[in-house]
Short mmCIF file of C-alpha atoms and ligand atoms in Angstrom, two decimals:
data_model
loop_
_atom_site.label_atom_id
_atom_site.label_comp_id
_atom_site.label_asym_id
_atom_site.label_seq_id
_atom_site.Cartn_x
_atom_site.Cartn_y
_atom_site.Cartn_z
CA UNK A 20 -6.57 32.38 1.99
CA UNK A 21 -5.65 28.60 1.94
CA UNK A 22 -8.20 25.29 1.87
CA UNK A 23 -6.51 22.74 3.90
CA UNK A 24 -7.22 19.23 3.79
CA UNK A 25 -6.56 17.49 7.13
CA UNK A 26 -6.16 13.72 6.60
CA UNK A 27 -5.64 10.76 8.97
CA UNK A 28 -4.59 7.03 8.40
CA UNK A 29 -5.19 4.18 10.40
CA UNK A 30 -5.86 1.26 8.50
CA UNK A 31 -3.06 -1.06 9.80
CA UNK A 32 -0.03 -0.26 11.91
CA UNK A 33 1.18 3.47 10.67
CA UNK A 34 -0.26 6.43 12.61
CA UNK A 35 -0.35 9.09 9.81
CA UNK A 36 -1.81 13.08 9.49
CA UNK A 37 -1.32 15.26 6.29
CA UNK A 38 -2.47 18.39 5.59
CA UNK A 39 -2.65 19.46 1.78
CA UNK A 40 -3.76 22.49 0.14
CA UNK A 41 -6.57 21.72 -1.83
CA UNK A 42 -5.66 24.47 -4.52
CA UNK A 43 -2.30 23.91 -4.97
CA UNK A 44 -1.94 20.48 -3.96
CA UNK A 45 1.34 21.59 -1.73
CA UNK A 46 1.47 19.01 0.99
CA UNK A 47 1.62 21.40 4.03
CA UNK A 48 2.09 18.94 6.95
CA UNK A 49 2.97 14.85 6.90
CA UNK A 50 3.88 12.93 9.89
CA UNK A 51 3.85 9.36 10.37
CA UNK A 52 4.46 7.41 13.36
CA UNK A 53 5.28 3.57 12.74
CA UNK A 54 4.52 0.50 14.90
CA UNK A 55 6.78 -1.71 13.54
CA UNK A 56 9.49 -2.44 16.88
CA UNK A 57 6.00 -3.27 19.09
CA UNK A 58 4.69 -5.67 16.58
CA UNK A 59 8.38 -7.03 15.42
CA UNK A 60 8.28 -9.55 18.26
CA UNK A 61 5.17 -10.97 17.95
CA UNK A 62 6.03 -11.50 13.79
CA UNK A 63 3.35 -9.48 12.91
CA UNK A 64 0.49 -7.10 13.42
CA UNK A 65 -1.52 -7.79 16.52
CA UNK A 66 -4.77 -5.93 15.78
CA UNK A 67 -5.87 -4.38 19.40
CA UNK A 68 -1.79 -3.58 20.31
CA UNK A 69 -2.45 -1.37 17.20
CA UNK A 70 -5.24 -0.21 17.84
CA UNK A 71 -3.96 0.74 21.48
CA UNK A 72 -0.80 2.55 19.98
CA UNK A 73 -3.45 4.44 17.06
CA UNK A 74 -4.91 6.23 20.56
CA UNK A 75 -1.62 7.55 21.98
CA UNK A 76 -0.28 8.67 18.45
CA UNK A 77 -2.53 10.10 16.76
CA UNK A 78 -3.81 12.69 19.32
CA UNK A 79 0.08 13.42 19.53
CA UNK A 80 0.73 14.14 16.04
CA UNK A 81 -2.62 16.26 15.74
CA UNK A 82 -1.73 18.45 18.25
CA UNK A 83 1.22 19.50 16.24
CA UNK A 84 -1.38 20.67 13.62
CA UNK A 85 -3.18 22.91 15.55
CA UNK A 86 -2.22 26.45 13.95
CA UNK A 87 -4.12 24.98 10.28
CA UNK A 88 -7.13 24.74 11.95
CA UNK A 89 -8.77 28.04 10.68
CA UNK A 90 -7.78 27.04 7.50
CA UNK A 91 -9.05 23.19 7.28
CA UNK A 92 -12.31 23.02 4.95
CA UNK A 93 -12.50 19.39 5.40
CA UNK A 94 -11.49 15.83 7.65
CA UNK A 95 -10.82 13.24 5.41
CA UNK A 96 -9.97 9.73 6.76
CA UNK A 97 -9.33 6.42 5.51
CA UNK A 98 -12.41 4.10 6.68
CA UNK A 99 -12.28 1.15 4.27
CA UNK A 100 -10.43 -1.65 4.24
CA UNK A 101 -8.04 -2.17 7.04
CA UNK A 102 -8.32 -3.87 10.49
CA UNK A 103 -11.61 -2.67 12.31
CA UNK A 104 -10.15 -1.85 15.45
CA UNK A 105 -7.71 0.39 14.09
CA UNK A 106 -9.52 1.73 11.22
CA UNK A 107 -12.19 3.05 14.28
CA UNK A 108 -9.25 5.22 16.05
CA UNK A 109 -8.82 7.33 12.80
CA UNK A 110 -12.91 7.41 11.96
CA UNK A 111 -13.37 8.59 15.79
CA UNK A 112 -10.58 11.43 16.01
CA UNK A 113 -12.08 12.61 12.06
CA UNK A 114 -15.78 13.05 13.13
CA UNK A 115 -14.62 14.64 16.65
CA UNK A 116 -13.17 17.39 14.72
CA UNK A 117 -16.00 17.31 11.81
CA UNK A 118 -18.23 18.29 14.85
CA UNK A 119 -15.66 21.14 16.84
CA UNK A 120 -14.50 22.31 13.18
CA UNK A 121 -17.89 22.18 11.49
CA UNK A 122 -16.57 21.05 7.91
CA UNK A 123 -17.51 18.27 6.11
CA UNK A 124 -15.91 14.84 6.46
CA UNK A 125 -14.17 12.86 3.44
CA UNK A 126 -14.20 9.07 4.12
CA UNK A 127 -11.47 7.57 1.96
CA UNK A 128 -11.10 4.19 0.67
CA UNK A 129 -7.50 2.85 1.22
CA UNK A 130 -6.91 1.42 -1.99
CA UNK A 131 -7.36 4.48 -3.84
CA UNK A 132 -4.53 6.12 -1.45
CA UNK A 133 -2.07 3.72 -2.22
CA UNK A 134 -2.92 4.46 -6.64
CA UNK A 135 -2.91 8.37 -5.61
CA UNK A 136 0.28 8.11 -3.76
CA UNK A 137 1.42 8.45 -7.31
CA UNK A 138 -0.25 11.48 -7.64
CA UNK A 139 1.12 13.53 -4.06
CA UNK A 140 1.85 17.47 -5.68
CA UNK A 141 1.34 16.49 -8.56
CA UNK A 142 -1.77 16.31 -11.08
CA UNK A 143 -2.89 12.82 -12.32
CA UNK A 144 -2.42 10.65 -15.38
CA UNK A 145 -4.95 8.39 -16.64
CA UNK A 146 -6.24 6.18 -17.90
CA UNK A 147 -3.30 4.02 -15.64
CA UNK A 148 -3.07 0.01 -14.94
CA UNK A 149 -1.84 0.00 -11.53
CA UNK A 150 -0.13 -2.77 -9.99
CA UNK A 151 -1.02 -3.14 -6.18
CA UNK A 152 1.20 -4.97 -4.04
CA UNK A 153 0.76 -4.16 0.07
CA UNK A 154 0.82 -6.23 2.88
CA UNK A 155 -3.36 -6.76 2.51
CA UNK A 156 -3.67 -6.65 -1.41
CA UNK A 157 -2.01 -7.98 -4.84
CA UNK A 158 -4.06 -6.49 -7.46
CA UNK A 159 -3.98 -5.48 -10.97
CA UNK A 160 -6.34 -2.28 -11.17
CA UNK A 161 -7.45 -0.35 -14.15
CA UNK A 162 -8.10 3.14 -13.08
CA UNK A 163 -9.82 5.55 -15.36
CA UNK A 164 -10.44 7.83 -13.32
CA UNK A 165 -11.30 8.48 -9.80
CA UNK A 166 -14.64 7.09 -9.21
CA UNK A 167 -13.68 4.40 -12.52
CA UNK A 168 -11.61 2.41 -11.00
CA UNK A 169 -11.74 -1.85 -12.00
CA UNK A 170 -10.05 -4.79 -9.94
CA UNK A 171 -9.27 -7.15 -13.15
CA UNK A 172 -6.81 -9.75 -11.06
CA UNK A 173 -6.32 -9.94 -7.83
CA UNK A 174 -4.71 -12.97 -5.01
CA UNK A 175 -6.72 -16.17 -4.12
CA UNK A 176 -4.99 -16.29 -1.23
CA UNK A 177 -2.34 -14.47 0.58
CA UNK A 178 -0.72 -11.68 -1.04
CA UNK A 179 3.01 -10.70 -1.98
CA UNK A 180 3.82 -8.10 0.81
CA UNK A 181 2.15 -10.72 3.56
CA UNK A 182 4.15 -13.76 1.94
CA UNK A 183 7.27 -11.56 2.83
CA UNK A 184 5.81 -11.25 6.08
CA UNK A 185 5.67 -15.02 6.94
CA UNK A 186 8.91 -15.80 4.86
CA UNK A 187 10.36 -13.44 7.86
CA UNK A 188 8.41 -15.21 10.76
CA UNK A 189 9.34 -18.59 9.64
CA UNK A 190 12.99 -17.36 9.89
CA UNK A 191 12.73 -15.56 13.08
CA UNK A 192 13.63 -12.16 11.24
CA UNK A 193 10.70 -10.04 12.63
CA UNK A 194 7.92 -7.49 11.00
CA UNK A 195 7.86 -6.45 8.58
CA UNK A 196 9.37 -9.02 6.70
CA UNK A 197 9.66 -7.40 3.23
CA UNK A 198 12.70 -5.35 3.81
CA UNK A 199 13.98 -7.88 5.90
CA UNK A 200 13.71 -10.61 3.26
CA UNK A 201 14.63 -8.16 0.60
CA UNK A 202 17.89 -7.36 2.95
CA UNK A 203 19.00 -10.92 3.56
CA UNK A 204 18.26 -12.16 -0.38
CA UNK A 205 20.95 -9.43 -1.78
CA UNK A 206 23.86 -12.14 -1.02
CA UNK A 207 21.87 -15.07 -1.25
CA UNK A 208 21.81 -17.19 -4.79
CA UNK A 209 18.39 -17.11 -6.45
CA UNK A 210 18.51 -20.17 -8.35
CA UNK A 211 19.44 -22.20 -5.68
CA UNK A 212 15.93 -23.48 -4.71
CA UNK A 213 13.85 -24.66 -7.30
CA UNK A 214 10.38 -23.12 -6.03
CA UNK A 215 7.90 -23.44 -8.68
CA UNK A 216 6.02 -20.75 -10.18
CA UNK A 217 2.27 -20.22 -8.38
CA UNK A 218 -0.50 -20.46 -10.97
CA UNK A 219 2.34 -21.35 -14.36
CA UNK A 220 -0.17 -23.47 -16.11
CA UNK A 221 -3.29 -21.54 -15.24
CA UNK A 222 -4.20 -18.84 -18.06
CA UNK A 223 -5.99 -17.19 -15.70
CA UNK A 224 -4.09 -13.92 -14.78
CA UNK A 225 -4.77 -14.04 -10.55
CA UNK A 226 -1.99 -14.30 -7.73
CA UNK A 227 -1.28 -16.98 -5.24
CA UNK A 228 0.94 -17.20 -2.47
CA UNK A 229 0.21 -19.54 -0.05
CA UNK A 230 1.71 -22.54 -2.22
CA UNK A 231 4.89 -20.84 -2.68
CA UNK A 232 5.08 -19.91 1.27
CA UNK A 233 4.47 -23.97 2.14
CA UNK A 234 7.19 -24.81 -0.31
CA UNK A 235 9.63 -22.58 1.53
CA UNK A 236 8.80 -23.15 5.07
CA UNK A 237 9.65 -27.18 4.15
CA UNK A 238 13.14 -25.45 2.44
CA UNK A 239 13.53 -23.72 5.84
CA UNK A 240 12.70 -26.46 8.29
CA UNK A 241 15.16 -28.72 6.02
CA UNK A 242 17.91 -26.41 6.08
CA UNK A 243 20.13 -24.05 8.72
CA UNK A 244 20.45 -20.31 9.46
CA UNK A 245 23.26 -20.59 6.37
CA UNK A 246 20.90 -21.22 4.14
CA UNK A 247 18.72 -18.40 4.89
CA UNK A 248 19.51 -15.96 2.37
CA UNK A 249 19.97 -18.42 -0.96
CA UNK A 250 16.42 -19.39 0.66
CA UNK A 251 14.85 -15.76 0.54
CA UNK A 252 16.69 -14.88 -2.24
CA UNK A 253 15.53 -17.74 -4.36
CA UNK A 254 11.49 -16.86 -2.76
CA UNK A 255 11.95 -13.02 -4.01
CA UNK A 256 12.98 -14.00 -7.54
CA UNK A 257 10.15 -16.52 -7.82
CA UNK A 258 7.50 -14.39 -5.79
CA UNK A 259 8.33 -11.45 -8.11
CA UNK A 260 8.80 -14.18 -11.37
CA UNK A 261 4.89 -15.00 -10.30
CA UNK A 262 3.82 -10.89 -11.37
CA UNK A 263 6.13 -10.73 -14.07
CA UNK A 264 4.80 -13.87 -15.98
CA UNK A 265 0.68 -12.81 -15.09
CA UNK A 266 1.95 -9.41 -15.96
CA UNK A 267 3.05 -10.73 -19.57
CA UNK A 268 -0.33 -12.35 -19.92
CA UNK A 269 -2.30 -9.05 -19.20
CA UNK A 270 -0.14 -6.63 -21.64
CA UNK A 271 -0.72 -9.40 -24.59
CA UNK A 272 -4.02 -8.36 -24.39
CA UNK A 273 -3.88 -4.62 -22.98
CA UNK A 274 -1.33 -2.30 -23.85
CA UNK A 275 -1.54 0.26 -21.15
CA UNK A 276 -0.18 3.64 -21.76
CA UNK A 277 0.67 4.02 -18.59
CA UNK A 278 1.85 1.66 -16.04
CA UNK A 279 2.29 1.92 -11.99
CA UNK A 280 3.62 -0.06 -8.98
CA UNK A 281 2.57 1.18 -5.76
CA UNK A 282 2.02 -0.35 -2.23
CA UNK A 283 3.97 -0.96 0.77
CA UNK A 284 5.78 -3.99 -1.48
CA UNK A 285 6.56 -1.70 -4.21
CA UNK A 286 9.39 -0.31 -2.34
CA UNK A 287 10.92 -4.09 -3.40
CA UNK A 288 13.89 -3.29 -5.71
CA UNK A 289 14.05 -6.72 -7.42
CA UNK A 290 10.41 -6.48 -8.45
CA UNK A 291 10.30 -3.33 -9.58
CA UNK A 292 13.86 -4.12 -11.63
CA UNK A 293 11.92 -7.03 -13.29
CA UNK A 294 8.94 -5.05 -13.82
CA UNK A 295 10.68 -2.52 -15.43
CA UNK A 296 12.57 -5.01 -17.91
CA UNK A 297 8.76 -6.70 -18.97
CA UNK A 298 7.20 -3.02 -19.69
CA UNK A 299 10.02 -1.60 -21.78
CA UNK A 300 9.31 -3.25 -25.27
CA UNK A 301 5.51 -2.32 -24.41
CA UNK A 302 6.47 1.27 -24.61
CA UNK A 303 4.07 1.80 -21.42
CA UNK A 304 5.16 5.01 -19.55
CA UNK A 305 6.05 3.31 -15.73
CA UNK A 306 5.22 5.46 -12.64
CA UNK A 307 6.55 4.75 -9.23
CA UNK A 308 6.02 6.32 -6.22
CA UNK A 309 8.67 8.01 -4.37
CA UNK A 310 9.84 4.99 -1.62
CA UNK A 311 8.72 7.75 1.20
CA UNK A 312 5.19 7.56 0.10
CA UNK A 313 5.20 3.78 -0.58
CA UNK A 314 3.89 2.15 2.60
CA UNK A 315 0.86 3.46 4.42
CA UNK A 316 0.60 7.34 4.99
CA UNK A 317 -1.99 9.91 5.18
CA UNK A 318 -0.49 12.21 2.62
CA UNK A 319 -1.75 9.72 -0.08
CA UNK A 320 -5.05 10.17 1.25
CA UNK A 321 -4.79 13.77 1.96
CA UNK A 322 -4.32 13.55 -2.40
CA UNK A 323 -7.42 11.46 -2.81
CA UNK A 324 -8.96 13.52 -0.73
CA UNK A 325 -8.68 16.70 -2.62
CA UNK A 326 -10.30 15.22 -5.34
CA UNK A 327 -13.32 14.19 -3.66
CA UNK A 328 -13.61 17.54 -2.33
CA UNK A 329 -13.77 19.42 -5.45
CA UNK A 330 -16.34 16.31 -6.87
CA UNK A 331 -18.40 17.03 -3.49
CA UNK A 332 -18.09 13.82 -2.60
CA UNK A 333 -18.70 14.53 1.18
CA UNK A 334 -19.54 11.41 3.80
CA UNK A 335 -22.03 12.81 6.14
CA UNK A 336 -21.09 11.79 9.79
CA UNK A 337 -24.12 8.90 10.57
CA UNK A 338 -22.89 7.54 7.12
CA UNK A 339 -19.15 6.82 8.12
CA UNK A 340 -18.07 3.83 9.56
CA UNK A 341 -14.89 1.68 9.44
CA UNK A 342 -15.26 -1.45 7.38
CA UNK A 343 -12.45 -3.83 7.34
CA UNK A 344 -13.29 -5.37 3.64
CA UNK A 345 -14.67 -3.12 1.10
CA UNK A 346 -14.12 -3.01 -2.75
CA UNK A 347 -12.71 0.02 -4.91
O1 KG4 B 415 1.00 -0.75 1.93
P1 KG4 B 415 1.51 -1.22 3.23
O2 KG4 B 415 2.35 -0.28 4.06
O3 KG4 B 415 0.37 -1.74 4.14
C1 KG4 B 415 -0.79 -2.35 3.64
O4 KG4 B 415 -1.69 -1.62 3.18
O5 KG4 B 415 -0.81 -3.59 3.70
O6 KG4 B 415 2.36 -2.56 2.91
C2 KG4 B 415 3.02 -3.25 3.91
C3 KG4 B 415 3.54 -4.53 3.33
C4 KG4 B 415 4.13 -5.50 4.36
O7 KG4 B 415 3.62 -6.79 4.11
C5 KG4 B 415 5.62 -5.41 4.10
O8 KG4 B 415 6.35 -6.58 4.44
C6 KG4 B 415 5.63 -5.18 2.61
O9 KG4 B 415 4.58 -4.29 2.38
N1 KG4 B 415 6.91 -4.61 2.17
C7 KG4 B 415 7.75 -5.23 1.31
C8 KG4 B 415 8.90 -4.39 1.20
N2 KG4 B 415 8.69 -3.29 1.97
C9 KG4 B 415 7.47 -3.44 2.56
N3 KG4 B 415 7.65 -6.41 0.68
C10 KG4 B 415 8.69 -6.79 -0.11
N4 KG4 B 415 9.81 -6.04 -0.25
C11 KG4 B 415 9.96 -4.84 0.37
N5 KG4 B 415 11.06 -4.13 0.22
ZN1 ZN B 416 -1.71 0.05 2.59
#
């Protein structure tokens, strides 16, 4: 007989159930619903619209998963970090069906999703230096192992995916602005603008992006709508030219064995291109995951979630809340 998983997401704007088997890691079930066209016209995520649209979908989508339910031996859900009022909306549905089910809840932290959508059917590999880049995070993490998991640089202000974001805004393109940006920068000429490097001179490996993202919003109140895409195509190059050189820094003094990018951003063809360039002399094994399983999804914590469940690592009901800021 099967042990199913059933996991939600919530965190942000994706409405997301998975189902995995917990022996055979064989994801089962996976449906996402996006938000993206409600939020496009406001040029961003507006947290109680989300929240709103959370209550519709994911009662929809769960009633497609109704014929698992003798088989589920657990509810996991993401509950750390993510916007409170949507994280809630996932947290409430998962202990509803704790209660009517009467199995045990997994509460899953959201960060560890995005390093285990690596890992969807399939076993892990560590130890692994993961490079984070979503719309909330920019983070070098060294993961030994599930519960050993160590931030060791991270942004000071905003990070990559959300500098996309406001790139987009300031040029009327919409949410989310990574594809967007990434779209309009393919004809553009990178070396155009001159932006400078965030952080060049510090040796401190940490991100920053709210430097670069003043520089380009005087580039595009100077210019026109023609100079849109050498604009955005000369912000990717130096936006992704900011990892690459803190990147350098960190494998002169680590040489990971193995190396990932994950996060919403990591779906970015030009960084992963230059990522892939600074790893190869280093001989570090790099692991992407599949673009499907890039942005936010409840597969990847469906994965997580098996773990936890053969570690134990239950949350009982009292103890689970929704916290927008938490650590790994
Ligand atoms: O991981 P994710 O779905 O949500 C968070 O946990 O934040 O990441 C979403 C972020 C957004 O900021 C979006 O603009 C960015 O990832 N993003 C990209 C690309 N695709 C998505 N940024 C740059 N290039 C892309 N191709
Ligand atoms: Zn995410």
């Amino acid at each position: 007989m099967n042990r199913l998983i059933l996991s939600i997401e919530s965190s942000c704007d994706d409405s997301s159930i998975a189902i995995t088997d917990v022996d055979t890691l064989e994801l089962i079930y996976h449906k996402k619903i996006s938000q993206e066209l409600e939020h496009s016209v406001y040029g961003g995520v507006v947290p109680e619209l989300a929240s709103r649209l959370h209550a519709e979908a994911l009662p929809k989508i769960l009633s497609e998963c109704e014929e698992w339910f003798s088989k589920l031996v657990a509810i996991a859900v993401t509950s750390t970090p993510g916007l409170a009022v949507t994280l809630i909306e996932g947290v409430m549905m998962a202990k509803a069906l704790s209660i009517a089910l009467d199995i045990p809840l997994i509460g899953v932290n959201h960060l560890k999703g995005h390093i285990y959508s690596l890992f969807i059917e399939k076993e892990t590999v560590f130890p692994l230096t993961t490079l984070l880049v979503s719309g909330g995070h920019t983070q070098v993490i060294e993961v030994k192992s599930l519960d050993e998991m160590e931030v060791v640089a991270s942004s000071m202000d905003d990070s990559f995916g959300e500098s996309f974001d406001k790139v987009a805004k300031m040029m009327g393109l919409g949410y989310p602005g990574g594809p967007l940006i990434e779209k309009l920068a393919h004809d553009g000429d990178r070396t155009k603008y001159n932006f400078t490097i965030p952080l060049s001179q510090s040796p401190k490996i940490a991100f920053s992006y709210s430097g670069l993202k003043n520089a380009v919003r005087l580039a595009v109140e100077k210019g026109s709508e023609s100079d849109h895409k050498d604009i955005a195509a000369s912000f990717e190059h130096i936006a992704s030219a900011h990892i690459t050189q803190k990147l350098k820094k960190y494998f002169k003094k680590v040489k990971p064995i193995n190396f990932a990018i994950v996060g919403g951003a990591s779906a970015n063809l030009y960084l992963r291109t230059q990522i892939e360039e600074l790893i190869k002399p280093h001989n570090s094994k790099l692991f992407l995951s599949e673009l499907k399983y890039c942005s936010d999804n409840a597969a990847m914590i469906g994965r997580v979630a098996v773990d936890m469940y053969h570690k134990k690592q239950f949350t009982p009901l009292d103890e689970l809340t929704s916290s927008s800021r938490s650590p790994l």
